[in-house]
PDB file of C-alpha atoms in Angstrom:
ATOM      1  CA  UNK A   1       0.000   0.000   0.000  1.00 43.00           C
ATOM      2  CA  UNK A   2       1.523   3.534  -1.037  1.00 44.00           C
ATOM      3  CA  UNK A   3       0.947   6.676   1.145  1.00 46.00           C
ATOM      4  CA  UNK A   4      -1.969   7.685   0.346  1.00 46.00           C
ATOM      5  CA  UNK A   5      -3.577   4.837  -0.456  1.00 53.00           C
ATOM      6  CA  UNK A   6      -7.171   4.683   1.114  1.00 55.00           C
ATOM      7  CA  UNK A   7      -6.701   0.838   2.123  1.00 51.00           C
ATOM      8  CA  UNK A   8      -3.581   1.722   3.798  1.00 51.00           C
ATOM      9  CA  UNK A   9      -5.913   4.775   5.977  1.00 58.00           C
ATOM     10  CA  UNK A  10      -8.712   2.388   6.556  1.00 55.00           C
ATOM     11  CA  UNK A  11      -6.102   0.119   7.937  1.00 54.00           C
ATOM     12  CA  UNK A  12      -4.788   2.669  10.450  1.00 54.00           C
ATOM     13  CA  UNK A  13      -8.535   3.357  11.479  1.00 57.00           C
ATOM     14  CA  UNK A  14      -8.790   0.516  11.804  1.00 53.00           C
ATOM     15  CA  UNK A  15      -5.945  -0.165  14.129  1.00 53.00           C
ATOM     16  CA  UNK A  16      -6.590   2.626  15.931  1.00 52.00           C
ATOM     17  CA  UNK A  17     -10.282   1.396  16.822  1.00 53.00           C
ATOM     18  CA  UNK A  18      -8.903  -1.841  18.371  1.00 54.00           C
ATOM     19  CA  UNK A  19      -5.875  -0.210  19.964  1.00 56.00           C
ATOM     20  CA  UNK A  20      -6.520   3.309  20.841  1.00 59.00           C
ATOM     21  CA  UNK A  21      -2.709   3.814  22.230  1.00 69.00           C
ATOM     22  CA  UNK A  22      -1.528   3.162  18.808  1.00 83.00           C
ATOM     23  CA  UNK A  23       1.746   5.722  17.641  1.00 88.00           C
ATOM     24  CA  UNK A  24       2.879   4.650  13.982  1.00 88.00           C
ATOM     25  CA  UNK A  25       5.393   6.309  12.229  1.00 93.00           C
ATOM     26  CA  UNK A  26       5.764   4.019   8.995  1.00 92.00           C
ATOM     27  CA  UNK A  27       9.221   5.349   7.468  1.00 94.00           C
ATOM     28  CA  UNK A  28      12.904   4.727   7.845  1.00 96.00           C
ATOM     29  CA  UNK A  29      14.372   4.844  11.168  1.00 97.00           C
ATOM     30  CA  UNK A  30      10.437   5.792  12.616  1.00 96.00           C
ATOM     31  CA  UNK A  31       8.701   3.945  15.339  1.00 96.00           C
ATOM     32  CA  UNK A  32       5.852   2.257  16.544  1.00 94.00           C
ATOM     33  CA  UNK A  33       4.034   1.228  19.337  1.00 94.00           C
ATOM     34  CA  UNK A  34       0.161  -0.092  20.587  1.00 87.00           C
ATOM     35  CA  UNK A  35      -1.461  -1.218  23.236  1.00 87.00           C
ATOM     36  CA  UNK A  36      -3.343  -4.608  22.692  1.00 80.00           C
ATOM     37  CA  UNK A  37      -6.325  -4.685  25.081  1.00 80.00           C
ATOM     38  CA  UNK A  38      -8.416  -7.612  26.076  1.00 77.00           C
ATOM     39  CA  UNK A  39     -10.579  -7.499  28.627  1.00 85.00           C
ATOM     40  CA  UNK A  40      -9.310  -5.861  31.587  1.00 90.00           C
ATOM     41  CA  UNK A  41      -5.534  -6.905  30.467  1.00 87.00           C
ATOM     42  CA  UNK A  42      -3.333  -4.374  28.303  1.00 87.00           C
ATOM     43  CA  UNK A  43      -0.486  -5.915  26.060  1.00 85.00           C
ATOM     44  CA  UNK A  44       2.083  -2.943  25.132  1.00 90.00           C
ATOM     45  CA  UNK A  45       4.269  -3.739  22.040  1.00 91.00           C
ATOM     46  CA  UNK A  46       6.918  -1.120  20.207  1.00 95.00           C
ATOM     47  CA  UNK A  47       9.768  -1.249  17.822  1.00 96.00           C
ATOM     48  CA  UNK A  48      11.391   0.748  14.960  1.00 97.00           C
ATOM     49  CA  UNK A  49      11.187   0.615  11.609  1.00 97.00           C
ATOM     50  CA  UNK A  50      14.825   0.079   9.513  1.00 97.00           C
ATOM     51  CA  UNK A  51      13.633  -0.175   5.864  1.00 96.00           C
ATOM     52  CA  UNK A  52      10.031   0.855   4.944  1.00 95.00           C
ATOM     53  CA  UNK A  53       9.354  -0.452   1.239  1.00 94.00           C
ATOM     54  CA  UNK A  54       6.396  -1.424  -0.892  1.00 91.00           C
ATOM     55  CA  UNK A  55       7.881  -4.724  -1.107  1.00 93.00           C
ATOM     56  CA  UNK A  56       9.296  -5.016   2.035  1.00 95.00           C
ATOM     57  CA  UNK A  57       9.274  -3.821   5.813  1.00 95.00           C
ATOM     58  CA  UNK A  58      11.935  -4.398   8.376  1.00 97.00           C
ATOM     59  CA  UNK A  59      11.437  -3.883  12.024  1.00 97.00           C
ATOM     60  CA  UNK A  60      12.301  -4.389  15.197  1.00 97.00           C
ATOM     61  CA  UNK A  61       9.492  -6.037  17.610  1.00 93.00           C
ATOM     62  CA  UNK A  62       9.612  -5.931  21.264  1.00 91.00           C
ATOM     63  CA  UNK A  63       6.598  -7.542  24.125  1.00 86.00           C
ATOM     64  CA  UNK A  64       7.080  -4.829  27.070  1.00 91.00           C
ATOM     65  CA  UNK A  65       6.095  -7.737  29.047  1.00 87.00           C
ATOM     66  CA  UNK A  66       9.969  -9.132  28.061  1.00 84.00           C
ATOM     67  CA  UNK A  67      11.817  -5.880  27.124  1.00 88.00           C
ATOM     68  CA  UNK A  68      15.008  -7.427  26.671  1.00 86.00           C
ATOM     69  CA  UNK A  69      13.622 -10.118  23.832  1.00 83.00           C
ATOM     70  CA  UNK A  70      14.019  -8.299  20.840  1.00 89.00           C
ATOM     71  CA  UNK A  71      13.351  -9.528  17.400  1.00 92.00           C
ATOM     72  CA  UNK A  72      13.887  -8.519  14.093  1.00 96.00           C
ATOM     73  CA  UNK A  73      11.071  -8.951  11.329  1.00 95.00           C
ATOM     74  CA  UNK A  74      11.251  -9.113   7.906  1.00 97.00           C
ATOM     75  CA  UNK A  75       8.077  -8.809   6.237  1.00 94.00           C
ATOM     76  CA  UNK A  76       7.725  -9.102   2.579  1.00 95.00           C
ATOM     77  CA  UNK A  77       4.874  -8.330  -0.131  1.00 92.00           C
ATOM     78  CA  UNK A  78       4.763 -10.449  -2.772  1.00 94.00           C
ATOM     79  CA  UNK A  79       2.316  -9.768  -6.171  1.00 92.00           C
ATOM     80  CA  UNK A  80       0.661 -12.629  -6.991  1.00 93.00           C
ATOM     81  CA  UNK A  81      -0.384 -10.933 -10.583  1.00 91.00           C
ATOM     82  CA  UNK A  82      -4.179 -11.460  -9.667  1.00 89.00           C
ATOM     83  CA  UNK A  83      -5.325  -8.606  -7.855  1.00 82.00           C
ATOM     84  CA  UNK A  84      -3.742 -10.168  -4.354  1.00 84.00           C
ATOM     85  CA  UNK A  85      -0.757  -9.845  -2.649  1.00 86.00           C
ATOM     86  CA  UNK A  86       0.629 -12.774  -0.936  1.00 89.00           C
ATOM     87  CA  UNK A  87       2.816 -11.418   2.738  1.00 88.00           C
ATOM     88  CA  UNK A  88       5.576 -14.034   3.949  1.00 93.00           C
ATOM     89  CA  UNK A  89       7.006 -12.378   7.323  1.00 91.00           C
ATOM     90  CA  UNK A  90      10.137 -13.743   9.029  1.00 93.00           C
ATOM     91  CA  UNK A  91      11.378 -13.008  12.920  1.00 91.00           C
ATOM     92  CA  UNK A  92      14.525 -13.557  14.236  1.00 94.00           C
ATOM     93  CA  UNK A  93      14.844 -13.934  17.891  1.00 90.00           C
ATOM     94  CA  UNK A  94      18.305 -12.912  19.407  1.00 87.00           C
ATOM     95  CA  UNK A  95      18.054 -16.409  21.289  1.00 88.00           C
ATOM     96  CA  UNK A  96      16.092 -19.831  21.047  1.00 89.00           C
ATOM     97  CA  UNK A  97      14.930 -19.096  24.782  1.00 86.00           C
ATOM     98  CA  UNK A  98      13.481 -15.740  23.892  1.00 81.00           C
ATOM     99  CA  UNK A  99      11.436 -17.732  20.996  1.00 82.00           C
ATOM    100  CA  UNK A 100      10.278 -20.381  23.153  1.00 86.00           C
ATOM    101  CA  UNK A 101       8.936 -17.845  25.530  1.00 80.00           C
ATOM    102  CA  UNK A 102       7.264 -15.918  23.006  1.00 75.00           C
ATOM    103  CA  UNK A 103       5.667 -19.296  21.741  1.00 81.00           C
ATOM    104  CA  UNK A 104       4.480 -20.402  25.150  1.00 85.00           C
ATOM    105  CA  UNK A 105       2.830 -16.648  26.029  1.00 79.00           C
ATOM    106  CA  UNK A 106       0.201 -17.510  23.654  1.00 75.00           C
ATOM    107  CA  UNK A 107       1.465 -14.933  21.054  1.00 72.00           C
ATOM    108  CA  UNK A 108       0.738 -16.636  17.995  1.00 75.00           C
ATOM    109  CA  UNK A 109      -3.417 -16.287  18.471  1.00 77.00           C
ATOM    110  CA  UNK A 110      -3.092 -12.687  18.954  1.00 72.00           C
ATOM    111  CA  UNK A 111      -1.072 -12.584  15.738  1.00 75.00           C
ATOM    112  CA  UNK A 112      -3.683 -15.312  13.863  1.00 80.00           C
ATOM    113  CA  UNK A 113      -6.327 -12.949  15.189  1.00 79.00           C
ATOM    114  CA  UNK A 114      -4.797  -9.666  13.597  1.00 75.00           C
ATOM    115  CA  UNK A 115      -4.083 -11.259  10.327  1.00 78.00           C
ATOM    116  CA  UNK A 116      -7.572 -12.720   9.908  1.00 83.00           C
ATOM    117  CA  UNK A 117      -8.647  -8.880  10.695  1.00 79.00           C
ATOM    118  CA  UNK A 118      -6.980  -6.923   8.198  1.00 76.00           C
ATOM    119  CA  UNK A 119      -7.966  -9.868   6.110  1.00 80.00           C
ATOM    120  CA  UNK A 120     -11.938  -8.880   6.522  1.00 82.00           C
ATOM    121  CA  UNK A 121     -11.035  -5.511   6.176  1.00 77.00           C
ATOM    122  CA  UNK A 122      -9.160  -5.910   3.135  1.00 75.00           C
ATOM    123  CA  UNK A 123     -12.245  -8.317   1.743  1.00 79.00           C
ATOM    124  CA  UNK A 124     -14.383  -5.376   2.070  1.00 78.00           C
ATOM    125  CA  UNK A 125     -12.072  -3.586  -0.162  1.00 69.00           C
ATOM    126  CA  UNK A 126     -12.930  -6.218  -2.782  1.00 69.00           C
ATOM    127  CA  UNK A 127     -16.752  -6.478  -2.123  1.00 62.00           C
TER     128      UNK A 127
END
């Protein structure tokens, strides 16, 4: 999605409705940061962006709940020529204990969850 793109504002919106606490500064060497909410919990995530493409976004991605356990994501856009665009994303953990850790939090759901949400939002795009 280029700036300006009204998928790519819709998106924000709609990030913003599910985590009002969002800051997002999509460019090289900006910064991010949300608060996930659920129930009476709050889940506080932030990193930096290094390289801001339209094929590609790398960032760093840090759970306050375990500051020091960094990673660094690679995610990448790929055209699949029909109107869709297929997004492979790789994280690197800076150890396999940091990874297991993530894994046994539960993270993965929240991520499913997220996905399956910009999914719908993107289907209405298409409808």
């Amino acid at each position: 999605m280029r700036p300006g793109d009204s998928r790519k504002e819709r998106c924000h919106e709609h990030h913003h409705a599910l985590s009002p606490g969002i800051e997002w500064d999509a460019r090289d060497g900006g910064s991010w940061r949300y608060i996930h909410r659920r129930g009476d919990e709050e889940y506080g995530f932030r990193g930096c962006f290094h390289t801001v493409r339209e094929d590609r976004i790398v960032q760093t991605f840090t759970w306050e709940g375990m500051p020091d356990a960094v990673s660094l994501e690679t995610l990448r856009f790929e055209d699949l020529g029909d109107g869709t665009t297929r997004l492979i994303g790789e994280s690197l953990c800076d150890s396999f204990e940091a990874r297991d850790g993530w894994l046994a939090s539960g993270m993965e759901t929240g991520v499913q969850e997220g996905y399956d949400k910009l999914e719908a939002l993107l289907a209405e795009d298409q409808g």
